[in-house]
Coordinates of C-alpha atoms and ligand atoms in Angstrom, one line a residue:
M281 CA 25.2 -128.8 9.6
L282 CA 28.8 -128.0 9.1
R283 CA 28.3 -127.5 5.3
D284 CA 25.6 -127.9 2.7
T285 CA 27.5 -127.2 -0.5
N286 CA 30.9 -128.1 -2.0
C287 CA 33.1 -125.2 -2.9
G288 CA 34.1 -126.5 -6.3
E289 CA 30.5 -127.0 -7.5
L290 CA 29.3 -123.4 -7.5
R291 CA 28.3 -121.9 -10.8
K292 CA 26.4 -118.9 -12.1
E293 CA 23.1 -120.6 -11.9
H294 CA 23.6 -120.7 -8.1
A295 CA 23.5 -116.9 -7.8
A296 CA 21.6 -115.6 -4.9
R297 CA 21.6 -118.9 -3.1
T298 CA 22.7 -118.9 0.5
V299 CA 25.3 -121.6 1.2
R300 CA 27.3 -122.9 4.1
L301 CA 30.8 -124.0 3.0
A302 CA 33.6 -125.6 4.9
G303 CA 37.1 -126.2 3.9
W304 CA 40.7 -124.9 4.0
V305 CA 42.0 -121.4 3.4
N306 CA 43.9 -121.9 0.2
R307 CA 45.0 -118.3 0.0
R308 CA 43.9 -115.1 1.7
R309 CA 44.4 -111.7 0.0
D310 CA 43.5 -108.2 1.3
H311 CA 42.5 -105.9 -1.4
G312 CA 40.9 -102.5 -1.4
G313 CA 39.5 -102.9 2.1
L314 CA 38.0 -106.3 1.3
I315 CA 39.4 -109.7 2.3
F316 CA 39.4 -112.5 -0.4
V317 CA 39.7 -116.1 0.7
D318 CA 40.1 -118.9 -1.7
L319 CA 38.3 -121.6 0.1
R320 CA 39.2 -125.2 -0.8
D321 CA 37.6 -128.5 -0.2
R322 CA 38.1 -131.8 -2.1
S323 CA 35.8 -130.6 -4.9
G324 CA 37.8 -127.5 -5.7
L325 CA 38.1 -123.8 -4.9
V326 CA 35.8 -120.9 -4.6
Q327 CA 36.5 -117.3 -3.9
V328 CA 34.9 -115.8 -0.8
V329 CA 34.6 -112.1 -0.3
I330 CA 34.4 -110.6 3.2
N331 CA 33.3 -107.0 3.3
P332 CA 33.9 -105.0 6.6
Q333 CA 30.9 -102.8 5.8
T334 CA 28.3 -105.5 5.4
A335 CA 29.8 -108.2 7.6
P336 CA 31.9 -106.6 10.3
D337 CA 32.0 -109.7 12.5
A338 CA 33.0 -112.0 9.7
Y339 CA 35.7 -109.5 8.7
R340 CA 37.2 -109.5 12.3
V341 CA 37.5 -113.3 12.1
A342 CA 38.7 -113.3 8.5
D343 CA 41.4 -110.9 9.4
Q344 CA 43.0 -113.6 11.6
L345 CA 42.9 -116.3 8.9
R346 CA 46.1 -117.9 7.6
N347 CA 46.7 -120.5 4.9
E348 CA 45.4 -124.0 5.7
W349 CA 43.1 -122.9 8.6
V350 CA 39.9 -124.8 8.5
V351 CA 36.8 -122.6 8.4
A352 CA 33.1 -122.7 7.8
I353 CA 31.5 -119.8 6.0
N354 CA 27.9 -118.7 5.6
G355 CA 27.3 -116.6 2.6
T356 CA 25.4 -115.8 -0.6
V357 CA 26.5 -116.8 -4.0
G358 CA 27.0 -113.9 -6.5
V359 CA 28.0 -113.5 -10.1
R360 CA 31.5 -111.9 -10.2
P361 CA 31.5 -108.3 -11.6
A362 CA 32.5 -108.2 -15.3
G363 CA 36.2 -108.2 -15.7
T364 CA 37.0 -110.0 -12.5
E365 CA 36.0 -113.5 -13.7
N366 CA 38.7 -116.2 -13.6
P367 CA 38.3 -118.5 -16.6
R368 CA 41.0 -120.9 -15.2
L369 CA 38.8 -121.8 -12.3
P370 CA 35.6 -123.8 -12.8
T371 CA 34.0 -121.6 -10.2
G372 CA 35.6 -118.5 -11.7
G373 CA 32.3 -116.9 -12.7
V374 CA 31.0 -116.6 -9.1
E375 CA 32.1 -115.6 -5.6
V376 CA 30.5 -116.0 -2.2
Y377 CA 29.7 -113.0 -0.1
A378 CA 30.3 -114.1 3.5
Q379 CA 28.0 -113.1 6.3
Q380 CA 29.6 -115.3 8.9
V381 CA 33.1 -116.9 9.2
E382 CA 33.8 -119.5 11.8
V383 CA 37.3 -121.0 12.6
L384 CA 37.0 -124.7 12.9
N385 CA 40.7 -125.2 13.4
A386 CA 43.9 -123.3 13.1
S387 CA 47.0 -124.5 11.2
K388 CA 50.7 -124.1 11.7
T389 CA 52.5 -122.7 8.7
P390 CA 52.9 -125.7 6.4
P391 CA 56.4 -126.7 5.4
F392 CA 55.5 -126.0 1.7
A393 CA 52.7 -124.2 0.0
I394 CA 49.7 -126.3 -0.8
A395 CA 48.2 -123.7 -3.1
D396 CA 50.8 -123.5 -5.8
E397 CA 52.4 -126.3 -7.9
A398 CA 56.0 -125.5 -7.0
E399 CA 58.2 -128.5 -6.8
V400 CA 58.7 -129.8 -3.2
E401 CA 61.7 -131.8 -2.2
E402 CA 60.9 -135.5 -2.1
S403 CA 61.7 -136.1 1.6
L404 CA 59.4 -133.3 2.6
R405 CA 56.7 -134.6 0.3
L406 CA 56.8 -138.0 1.9
R407 CA 57.4 -136.8 5.5
Y408 CA 54.3 -134.5 5.3
R409 CA 52.4 -136.8 2.9
Y410 CA 49.0 -135.7 4.3
L411 CA 49.8 -132.1 3.4
Y412 CA 51.2 -133.0 -0.1
L413 CA 48.0 -135.0 -0.8
R414 CA 46.0 -131.8 -0.2
R415 CA 47.3 -130.5 -3.5
S416 CA 44.8 -130.7 -6.3
R417 CA 47.0 -132.8 -8.6
M418 CA 47.4 -135.5 -5.9
L419 CA 43.7 -135.5 -5.1
R420 CA 43.1 -135.9 -8.8
N421 CA 45.4 -138.9 -9.0
L422 CA 43.8 -140.6 -6.0
T423 CA 40.4 -140.0 -7.6
L424 CA 41.6 -141.5 -10.9
R425 CA 43.0 -144.5 -9.0
H426 CA 39.7 -145.0 -7.3
E427 CA 37.9 -144.8 -10.6
V428 CA 40.2 -147.3 -12.3
V429 CA 39.7 -149.8 -9.5
Q430 CA 35.9 -149.2 -9.5
Y431 CA 35.9 -149.7 -13.3
I432 CA 37.8 -152.9 -13.0
R433 CA 35.5 -154.3 -10.3
R434 CA 32.4 -153.4 -12.3
F435 CA 33.8 -154.9 -15.5
L436 CA 34.9 -158.2 -13.9
D437 CA 31.8 -158.5 -11.7
A438 CA 29.7 -158.2 -14.9
R439 CA 31.6 -161.1 -16.3
G440 CA 31.2 -163.5 -13.4
F441 CA 34.5 -163.0 -11.6
L442 CA 34.6 -163.6 -7.9
D443 CA 36.7 -161.3 -5.7
V444 CA 38.5 -163.6 -3.3
E445 CA 40.9 -162.5 -0.6
T446 CA 44.1 -164.5 -0.1
P447 CA 46.4 -164.4 2.9
I448 CA 49.2 -161.9 3.5
L449 CA 50.9 -164.2 6.0
T450 CA 51.8 -167.0 3.7
R451 CA 54.7 -169.0 2.3
S452 CA 57.3 -167.9 -0.2
T453 CA 56.1 -167.9 -3.8
P454 CA 58.8 -167.7 -6.4
E455 CA 58.4 -164.6 -8.6
G456 CA 62.1 -164.2 -8.7
A457 CA 62.5 -161.6 -6.0
R458 CA 63.5 -161.8 -2.3
D459 CA 60.8 -162.4 0.2
Y460 CA 59.8 -160.2 3.1
L461 CA 59.8 -162.4 6.1
V462 CA 57.7 -162.3 9.2
P463 CA 58.8 -164.2 12.3
S464 CA 56.2 -166.4 14.0
R465 CA 55.8 -166.0 17.7
V466 CA 53.8 -169.2 18.3
N467 CA 56.1 -171.3 16.0
P468 CA 59.6 -170.5 17.3
G469 CA 62.2 -170.2 14.6
Q470 CA 59.7 -170.2 11.8
F471 CA 58.7 -167.5 9.3
Y472 CA 55.9 -166.5 7.1
A473 CA 56.7 -164.8 3.8
L474 CA 54.6 -161.9 2.5
P475 CA 53.3 -162.8 -0.9
Q476 CA 55.3 -161.7 -3.9
S477 CA 52.0 -162.3 -5.6
P478 CA 49.0 -164.6 -4.9
Q479 CA 50.2 -166.8 -7.8
Q480 CA 49.9 -170.3 -6.2
L481 CA 46.8 -169.3 -4.2
K482 CA 44.9 -168.3 -7.3
Q483 CA 45.9 -171.5 -9.0
L484 CA 44.6 -173.4 -6.0
L485 CA 41.3 -171.4 -6.3
M486 CA 41.1 -172.8 -9.9
V487 CA 41.5 -176.3 -8.5
A488 CA 38.8 -175.4 -6.0
G489 CA 36.4 -174.7 -8.9
V490 CA 36.2 -170.9 -8.6
E491 CA 36.7 -170.7 -12.4
R492 CA 36.9 -166.9 -12.5
Y493 CA 38.9 -165.1 -9.7
Y494 CA 40.2 -161.6 -9.3
Q495 CA 41.6 -159.6 -6.5
I496 CA 43.1 -156.1 -6.1
A497 CA 46.1 -157.6 -4.4
R498 CA 49.0 -156.2 -2.6
C499 CA 52.3 -157.8 -3.5
F500 CA 55.6 -157.5 -1.7
R501 CA 59.1 -157.9 -3.2
D502 CA 62.3 -157.1 -1.4
E503 CA 64.3 -155.8 -4.3
D504 CA 66.8 -153.1 -4.6
L505 CA 64.6 -150.4 -5.8
R506 CA 65.0 -148.9 -9.2
A507 CA 63.4 -145.6 -9.9
D508 CA 60.0 -147.1 -10.9
R509 CA 59.6 -149.8 -8.3
Q510 CA 58.0 -149.9 -4.9
P511 CA 58.6 -152.7 -2.3
E512 CA 54.8 -153.1 -2.0
F513 CA 52.6 -152.6 -5.0
T514 CA 49.1 -153.4 -6.2
Q515 CA 48.1 -155.8 -8.9
L516 CA 44.8 -156.7 -10.4
D517 CA 45.4 -160.4 -9.9
L518 CA 43.2 -162.5 -12.1
E519 CA 42.8 -166.2 -13.0
M520 CA 40.4 -168.2 -15.2
S521 CA 39.7 -171.8 -15.8
F522 CA 38.9 -173.5 -19.2
V523 CA 40.5 -170.7 -21.2
E524 CA 43.2 -170.3 -23.8
Q525 CA 45.6 -167.5 -24.2
K526 CA 43.3 -165.6 -26.6
D527 CA 40.4 -165.6 -24.1
I528 CA 42.6 -163.8 -21.5
L529 CA 44.1 -161.3 -23.9
D530 CA 40.6 -160.5 -25.3
L531 CA 39.3 -159.9 -21.8
I532 CA 42.2 -157.6 -20.8
E533 CA 42.0 -155.7 -24.1
A534 CA 38.3 -155.1 -23.7
M535 CA 38.8 -154.0 -20.1
Y536 CA 41.6 -151.5 -20.9
T537 CA 39.9 -150.0 -23.9
G538 CA 36.6 -149.6 -22.0
M539 CA 38.4 -148.1 -19.0
I540 CA 40.3 -145.5 -21.0
E541 CA 37.3 -144.6 -23.1
E542 CA 35.3 -144.0 -20.0
L543 CA 37.9 -142.4 -17.7
C544 CA 40.4 -140.7 -20.0
P545 CA 38.5 -139.9 -23.2
A546 CA 41.2 -137.5 -24.3
K547 CA 43.7 -140.4 -24.7
R548 CA 43.9 -142.0 -28.1
V549 CA 44.0 -145.8 -27.9
V550 CA 45.1 -147.7 -31.0
K551 CA 42.7 -150.6 -31.6
P552 CA 42.9 -153.5 -31.8
F553 CA 46.0 -154.1 -29.6
P554 CA 48.7 -155.7 -31.8
R555 CA 49.8 -159.1 -30.6
I556 CA 53.4 -159.9 -31.5
T557 CA 55.7 -162.6 -30.4
Y558 CA 58.7 -162.0 -28.2
R559 CA 60.9 -162.8 -31.1
E560 CA 59.1 -160.3 -33.3
A561 CA 59.3 -157.6 -30.6
M562 CA 63.0 -158.1 -30.2
D563 CA 63.7 -158.2 -33.9
R564 CA 61.5 -155.3 -34.8
Y565 CA 61.9 -153.0 -31.7
G566 CA 64.8 -154.4 -29.8
S567 CA 62.7 -154.6 -26.7
D568 CA 60.2 -156.9 -25.1
K569 CA 58.2 -153.8 -24.0
P570 CA 58.3 -151.8 -27.2
D571 CA 57.1 -148.2 -27.5
M572 CA 54.7 -148.7 -30.5
R573 CA 53.6 -145.1 -30.7
F574 CA 55.9 -144.7 -33.6
G575 CA 57.4 -147.0 -36.3
L576 CA 61.1 -146.8 -37.1
P577 CA 61.5 -150.6 -37.0
L578 CA 64.9 -152.2 -36.7
T579 CA 65.6 -153.5 -40.2
D580 CA 67.9 -156.4 -41.1
L581 CA 70.4 -155.2 -43.7
S582 CA 72.6 -158.3 -43.7
A583 CA 71.6 -159.2 -47.2
E584 CA 72.4 -155.7 -48.5
M585 CA 75.8 -155.9 -46.7
A586 CA 76.6 -159.4 -47.8
E587 CA 79.3 -158.2 -50.2
T588 CA 80.6 -155.3 -48.1
Q589 CA 84.2 -154.3 -48.1
F590 CA 83.7 -152.8 -44.6
Q591 CA 85.8 -155.1 -42.3
V592 CA 83.7 -154.4 -39.2
L593 CA 80.5 -155.5 -40.9
R594 CA 82.1 -158.3 -42.8
Q595 CA 83.5 -159.8 -39.6
A596 CA 80.2 -159.6 -37.8
L597 CA 78.4 -161.4 -40.6
A598 CA 81.2 -164.0 -40.9
Q599 CA 80.8 -164.8 -37.2
G600 CA 77.1 -165.5 -37.7
G601 CA 75.9 -162.1 -36.6
V602 CA 73.7 -159.6 -38.3
V603 CA 73.8 -156.0 -39.6
K604 CA 70.7 -154.0 -38.8
G605 CA 69.7 -150.5 -39.2
V606 CA 67.3 -147.9 -37.9
L607 CA 66.2 -144.6 -39.4
A608 CA 66.6 -141.2 -37.8
P609 CA 64.3 -139.1 -39.9
G610 CA 65.4 -135.6 -40.8
S611 CA 68.6 -136.0 -38.8
A612 CA 71.2 -135.8 -41.6
D613 CA 72.8 -132.7 -40.1
Y614 CA 73.4 -134.0 -36.6
S615 CA 76.6 -132.6 -35.2
R616 CA 79.7 -134.7 -34.3
K617 CA 78.7 -134.4 -30.7
Q618 CA 75.1 -135.6 -31.3
L619 CA 76.5 -138.6 -33.3
D620 CA 79.0 -139.4 -30.6
D621 CA 76.2 -139.4 -28.0
L622 CA 74.2 -141.9 -30.1
A623 CA 77.3 -144.1 -30.5
Q624 CA 77.8 -144.0 -26.7
L625 CA 74.2 -145.2 -26.3
A626 CA 74.9 -148.1 -28.6
R627 CA 78.1 -149.0 -26.8
D628 CA 76.3 -148.8 -23.4
R629 CA 74.1 -151.7 -24.7
G630 CA 77.1 -153.7 -25.7
A631 CA 77.6 -152.7 -29.3
R632 CA 81.2 -152.5 -30.6
G633 CA 80.3 -149.3 -32.4
L634 CA 77.8 -147.4 -34.5
V635 CA 78.0 -146.6 -38.2
T636 CA 76.1 -143.5 -39.2
I637 CA 75.3 -142.5 -42.8
A638 CA 73.8 -139.1 -43.3
L639 CA 72.0 -138.4 -46.5
R640 CA 72.6 -134.7 -47.0
G641 CA 72.3 -132.3 -49.9
G642 CA 69.4 -131.2 -51.8
A643 CA 68.5 -134.4 -53.8
Q644 CA 64.8 -134.5 -54.5
S645 CA 64.6 -138.3 -54.1
L646 CA 66.8 -141.3 -53.3
D647 CA 67.2 -141.9 -57.1
A648 CA 68.8 -138.5 -57.5
L649 CA 71.2 -139.1 -54.6
T650 CA 75.0 -139.0 -55.4
M651 CA 78.0 -140.1 -53.4
E652 CA 78.5 -136.4 -52.6
D653 CA 75.4 -136.4 -50.5
V654 CA 76.5 -139.4 -48.5
H655 CA 78.3 -138.4 -45.3
S656 CA 79.9 -141.1 -43.1
V657 CA 83.3 -141.8 -41.7
A658 CA 82.9 -145.2 -43.4
A659 CA 81.7 -143.6 -46.7
R660 CA 84.6 -145.0 -48.7
F661 CA 83.5 -148.6 -47.9
F662 CA 80.1 -148.1 -49.3
A663 CA 79.1 -148.1 -53.0
L664 CA 76.2 -145.8 -54.0
P665 CA 73.9 -148.7 -54.9
Q666 CA 74.5 -150.2 -51.5
V667 CA 73.6 -147.0 -49.7
K668 CA 70.5 -146.7 -51.8
A669 CA 69.5 -150.2 -51.2
M670 CA 69.8 -149.8 -47.4
A671 CA 68.1 -146.4 -47.6
R672 CA 65.2 -148.0 -49.5
R673 CA 64.9 -150.8 -46.9
L674 CA 64.8 -148.2 -44.1
E675 CA 62.3 -146.0 -46.1
A676 CA 64.8 -143.2 -45.9
K677 CA 64.6 -139.9 -47.8
P678 CA 67.4 -137.3 -48.5
G679 CA 67.8 -135.4 -45.2
D680 CA 67.6 -138.6 -43.1
L681 CA 70.3 -140.4 -41.0
L682 CA 70.9 -144.1 -41.1
L683 CA 72.1 -145.8 -38.0
L684 CA 73.8 -149.2 -38.4
V685 CA 75.0 -151.7 -35.9
A686 CA 76.7 -155.1 -36.5
G687 CA 77.3 -158.0 -34.2
P688 CA 75.5 -160.8 -32.5
R689 CA 71.7 -160.6 -32.9
E690 CA 70.9 -159.9 -29.2
V691 CA 73.4 -157.1 -28.9
V692 CA 72.4 -155.5 -32.2
N693 CA 68.7 -155.6 -31.2
A694 CA 69.4 -154.2 -27.7
S695 CA 71.5 -151.3 -28.9
L696 CA 69.4 -150.4 -31.9
G697 CA 66.4 -150.7 -29.7
A698 CA 67.8 -148.0 -27.4
L699 CA 68.7 -145.9 -30.4
R700 CA 65.2 -146.2 -31.8
L701 CA 63.7 -145.0 -28.6
E702 CA 66.2 -142.1 -28.3
V703 CA 65.5 -141.0 -31.9
G704 CA 61.7 -141.4 -31.5
H705 CA 61.7 -139.3 -28.4
R706 CA 64.1 -136.7 -29.8
M707 CA 61.9 -136.3 -32.9
G708 CA 58.8 -136.0 -30.8
L709 CA 57.3 -139.1 -32.4
A710 CA 56.0 -140.5 -29.1
D711 CA 52.8 -138.6 -28.8
P712 CA 51.9 -138.2 -25.1
S713 CA 48.2 -138.3 -25.7
M714 CA 48.4 -141.6 -27.5
M715 CA 48.4 -145.0 -25.8
A716 CA 49.9 -147.7 -28.0
W717 CA 48.9 -150.9 -26.2
G718 CA 50.0 -154.3 -27.3
F719 CA 50.6 -157.9 -26.2
V720 CA 53.9 -159.6 -26.4
T721 CA 53.5 -163.4 -26.5
D722 CA 55.6 -166.6 -26.6
F723 CA 58.3 -165.4 -24.1
P724 CA 61.2 -167.9 -23.6
L725 CA 60.3 -170.4 -20.9
F726 CA 63.7 -170.4 -19.3
E727 CA 66.6 -168.0 -18.7
W728 CA 70.1 -169.1 -18.1
N729 CA 71.5 -168.1 -14.7
A730 CA 75.2 -167.8 -15.5
Q731 CA 76.1 -167.2 -11.9
E732 CA 74.5 -170.3 -10.5
K733 CA 74.9 -172.3 -13.8
R734 CA 71.3 -173.4 -14.0
W735 CA 68.0 -172.5 -15.7
N736 CA 65.6 -170.1 -14.1
A737 CA 62.0 -169.8 -15.0
A738 CA 61.7 -166.6 -17.2
H739 CA 58.2 -165.9 -15.8
H740 CA 57.6 -168.3 -13.0
P741 CA 57.8 -172.1 -12.7
F742 CA 54.1 -172.6 -13.2
T743 CA 54.1 -171.3 -16.7
A744 CA 53.1 -173.8 -19.4
P745 CA 55.6 -174.5 -22.2
H746 CA 54.6 -173.7 -25.7
P747 CA 52.8 -176.9 -27.0
E748 CA 54.9 -177.0 -30.2
D749 CA 58.2 -177.1 -28.2
M750 CA 57.2 -179.7 -25.6
E751 CA 59.5 -182.5 -26.8
R752 CA 62.6 -180.3 -26.4
L753 CA 61.9 -179.5 -22.8
E754 CA 64.8 -181.5 -21.4
S755 CA 67.0 -181.7 -24.5
D756 CA 67.1 -178.0 -25.4
P757 CA 65.7 -175.7 -22.6
A758 CA 67.2 -172.6 -24.3
S759 CA 65.0 -173.0 -27.3
M760 CA 61.8 -173.5 -25.3
R761 CA 59.0 -170.9 -25.8
S762 CA 56.4 -170.5 -23.1
Q763 CA 52.7 -169.6 -23.1
A764 CA 53.6 -166.4 -21.2
Y765 CA 52.5 -163.0 -22.4
D766 CA 52.9 -159.4 -21.3
L767 CA 50.7 -156.4 -21.8
V768 CA 52.8 -153.3 -22.8
C769 CA 52.0 -149.7 -23.3
N770 CA 54.2 -146.9 -24.6
G771 CA 57.4 -148.7 -23.6
N772 CA 56.1 -149.9 -20.2
E773 CA 55.3 -153.4 -19.1
I774 CA 51.9 -153.2 -17.6
A775 CA 51.0 -156.9 -17.0
S776 CA 52.4 -160.4 -17.1
G777 CA 50.6 -163.6 -17.2
S778 CA 50.6 -167.1 -18.6
I779 CA 48.7 -170.2 -19.3
R780 CA 49.7 -172.5 -16.5
I781 CA 50.8 -176.1 -16.2
H782 CA 47.9 -178.1 -14.8
Q783 CA 49.2 -181.7 -15.0
P784 CA 51.4 -182.7 -12.0
E785 CA 53.7 -184.8 -14.3
L786 CA 54.5 -181.8 -16.5
Q787 CA 55.0 -179.6 -13.5
E788 CA 57.5 -182.1 -12.1
R789 CA 59.4 -182.2 -15.4
V790 CA 59.7 -178.4 -15.4
F791 CA 60.8 -178.4 -11.8
R792 CA 63.5 -180.9 -12.8
V793 CA 64.8 -178.7 -15.6
L794 CA 64.9 -175.9 -13.0
G795 CA 67.2 -178.1 -10.9
Y796 CA 64.8 -178.9 -8.1
S797 CA 65.3 -182.5 -6.9
R798 CA 62.2 -184.5 -6.3
E799 CA 62.6 -183.7 -2.6
D800 CA 63.1 -180.0 -3.1
A801 CA 60.0 -179.8 -5.3
Q802 CA 58.1 -181.8 -2.8
E803 CA 59.2 -179.6 0.1
R804 CA 58.6 -176.3 -1.6
F805 CA 55.6 -177.0 -3.9
G806 CA 54.2 -180.3 -2.5
H807 CA 50.9 -178.6 -1.8
L808 CA 50.5 -177.5 -5.4
L809 CA 51.6 -180.8 -6.9
E810 CA 49.2 -182.6 -4.6
A811 CA 46.3 -180.3 -5.5
F812 CA 47.0 -180.9 -9.2
S813 CA 46.5 -184.6 -8.6
Y814 CA 42.9 -184.0 -7.7
G815 CA 41.6 -182.8 -11.1
A816 CA 43.0 -179.4 -11.8
P817 CA 41.3 -177.7 -14.7
P818 CA 43.3 -176.0 -17.5
H819 CA 43.8 -172.5 -16.4
G820 CA 45.7 -169.3 -16.9
G821 CA 45.8 -165.7 -15.8
I822 CA 47.4 -162.3 -15.8
A823 CA 48.2 -159.6 -13.3
P824 CA 48.2 -155.9 -14.5
G825 CA 49.9 -153.4 -12.2
I826 CA 47.5 -150.9 -10.8
D827 CA 50.1 -148.4 -9.8
R828 CA 51.6 -148.4 -13.3
T829 CA 48.3 -148.3 -15.0
V830 CA 47.2 -145.2 -13.0
M831 CA 50.6 -143.6 -13.5
L832 CA 50.2 -143.8 -17.3
L833 CA 46.7 -142.6 -17.3
A834 CA 47.6 -139.7 -15.0
D835 CA 50.6 -138.8 -17.1
E836 CA 52.8 -139.1 -14.1
E837 CA 56.5 -139.9 -14.3
S838 CA 56.7 -141.7 -11.0
L839 CA 54.7 -144.4 -9.2
R840 CA 55.0 -142.4 -6.0
E841 CA 52.6 -139.8 -7.4
V842 CA 49.8 -142.3 -7.7
I843 CA 50.3 -144.1 -4.4
A844 CA 48.8 -142.5 -1.3
F845 CA 51.7 -143.4 1.1
P846 CA 54.7 -144.6 -1.0
K847 CA 58.1 -145.5 0.2
T848 CA 61.5 -144.0 -0.7
Q849 CA 64.2 -145.5 -2.9
N850 CA 65.5 -147.1 0.2
A851 CA 62.2 -148.7 1.0
T852 CA 61.6 -146.4 4.0
D853 CA 58.4 -144.8 5.1
L854 CA 59.3 -141.3 6.1
L855 CA 56.0 -140.5 7.6
F856 CA 55.9 -143.3 10.1
G857 CA 59.6 -143.8 10.3
A858 CA 59.5 -147.4 9.1
P859 CA 61.3 -149.7 9.2
S860 CA 62.4 -149.1 12.8
T861 CA 64.1 -150.9 15.6
V862 CA 61.8 -152.6 18.1
R863 CA 61.9 -153.1 21.8
P864 CA 64.0 -156.0 23.1
E865 CA 60.9 -157.8 24.5
Q866 CA 59.3 -157.7 21.1
L867 CA 62.3 -159.4 19.6
R868 CA 62.4 -162.0 22.4
E869 CA 58.7 -162.8 21.8
V870 CA 59.4 -163.7 18.2
H871 CA 62.6 -165.6 19.1
L872 CA 64.9 -163.2 17.3
R873 CA 68.3 -161.7 18.2
V874 CA 69.8 -158.9 16.1
V875 CA 73.4 -160.0 15.5
E876 CA 74.5 -157.6 12.8
A877 CA 74.2 -154.0 13.8
T878 CA 72.4 -152.0 11.2
P879 CA 73.5 -148.4 10.7
Q880 CA 70.3 -147.4 12.6
S881 CA 70.7 -149.8 15.5
A882 CA 74.3 -148.7 15.8
K883 CA 73.1 -145.2 16.4
E884 CA 70.7 -146.2 19.1
P885 CA 72.6 -148.9 21.0
Q886 CA 70.4 -151.3 22.8
S887 CA 70.7 -154.8 24.2
S888 CA 68.5 -156.6 21.9
A889 CA 69.2 -160.1 23.1
Ligands
LIG204 N1 52.0 -163.8 -10.6 C1 52.4 -163.2 -11.8 C2 53.2 -161.9 -11.5 O1 53.0 -161.4 -10.4 C3 51.3 -162.8 -12.7 C4 50.6 -164.0 -13.3 O2 51.3 -164.9 -13.9 O3 49.4 -164.0 -13.3 O4 53.9 -161.4 -12.3

């Protein structure tokens, strides 16, 4: 037997037991004639002591050991002498006295230390992924990811969901990104698309009568990668028949609450998850993925400012805009520089400017406030009762700072939303141990594509319109709400979903608004329209991101820390060297010719025709 015990499991109650361990040399130290080896396997570390007096053969072998060598050790568990315990290690009360040390494999010196937590440059981390994954933090993340997926499977299985696999070689599904294409060898000149999500497939499964489907599905989107995106990512893809929005939200809420209670009991989850409309989210938080760990709502002060002498605000109101404010608690003594930074943030989001009003001085309450205490470059435009009225609406106290933006509603919401986040984070109001989940519902159905001068589906074209708005579908697409919803947490979008269209006539009407001619629609979605004509049940679904869920639960900042083999910002795989050029015959077989030299193929000239 190569081993009979895991390193990380040894405790005082195992004293005097003989064990055979196997693992990696995490660290080796020579100390007072003894050799100490921290032996590591997936379960953790344990200290092994090799004494030249009692185990001369083991000592000779141990003397050769270097970090990351793979060894097997026979020894006896002992309680560490008083004063040498290591309370930071779960096995820190014991050590193993080796009788025999056997080298199973040597190791080159790794490009970075596995044993410590020192930052490693990203390219090295990805190039030597298998070494980086040896680090305990990464193994912990992989384990958590496994637990999350197992929890989901158990949860859905218990509720009658069927796990159905759908093809990876398929046809373009419109989720709004570019497709990854795969040339077909046997159908010259034709291409598969990798699924951006199994959206149409899961809807077809509903037509097929599956009723409750889920899949831990890989999705592929060829997008320019922002910091928190990966070209391939994993979703819990889910679809249900004979349900309304509430059924789906209830299910997802129960799944996430249960999951976190079981897997991350130290996290505080606010229950029940608030459900707010898109309109409310934008008005109150200036974001459709609000961080609801703290309040500081955006507050409409247009009424308080109706009579203002302040030209900037007056004008904004006269043009049909709004004046809104947000509170920065305890920030009345912000420096010029700090205020300028906030103003820049507002301007970055399109605001013309930011009005700040600091309530300084020692007034005990708002009532006691005098104009002396009001500090603002625009102070002369405000009367004391106006300032007090605004302060009251924002629930401000002396010592607080009021931030005001005026202009068109969208711009005001976006810029104050950014200020709210900045203030919340600066003041430490976003408690990292708290998970403020919520649903945002009633998203707009369409988005205006100014470049192409047409409507795009805001979610995807299969999303059902809001029943109350149905008769405006053709006449006023801009005002149409949808039955689409998002699950958000701490300022992150975790899932999107919707109740779907299940009548072919309505689906065709939506395609028409999206600018697809009857022929276009037939050519691209004929299969779906036809399927709907055979008795499609009402259905809806949602797709939470697994990577992002695990990232939040693991308190990681980057998706790459919770994916075993992630890609870089440029969508490259540094371990395998993908993408890569291919041999000319391979290209010929799939009927392709490279016409535009990529930077890479330019470096390795080849006749690829
Ligand atoms: N297919 C959608 C997405 O990937 C999710 C859904 O509507 O279920 O965002």
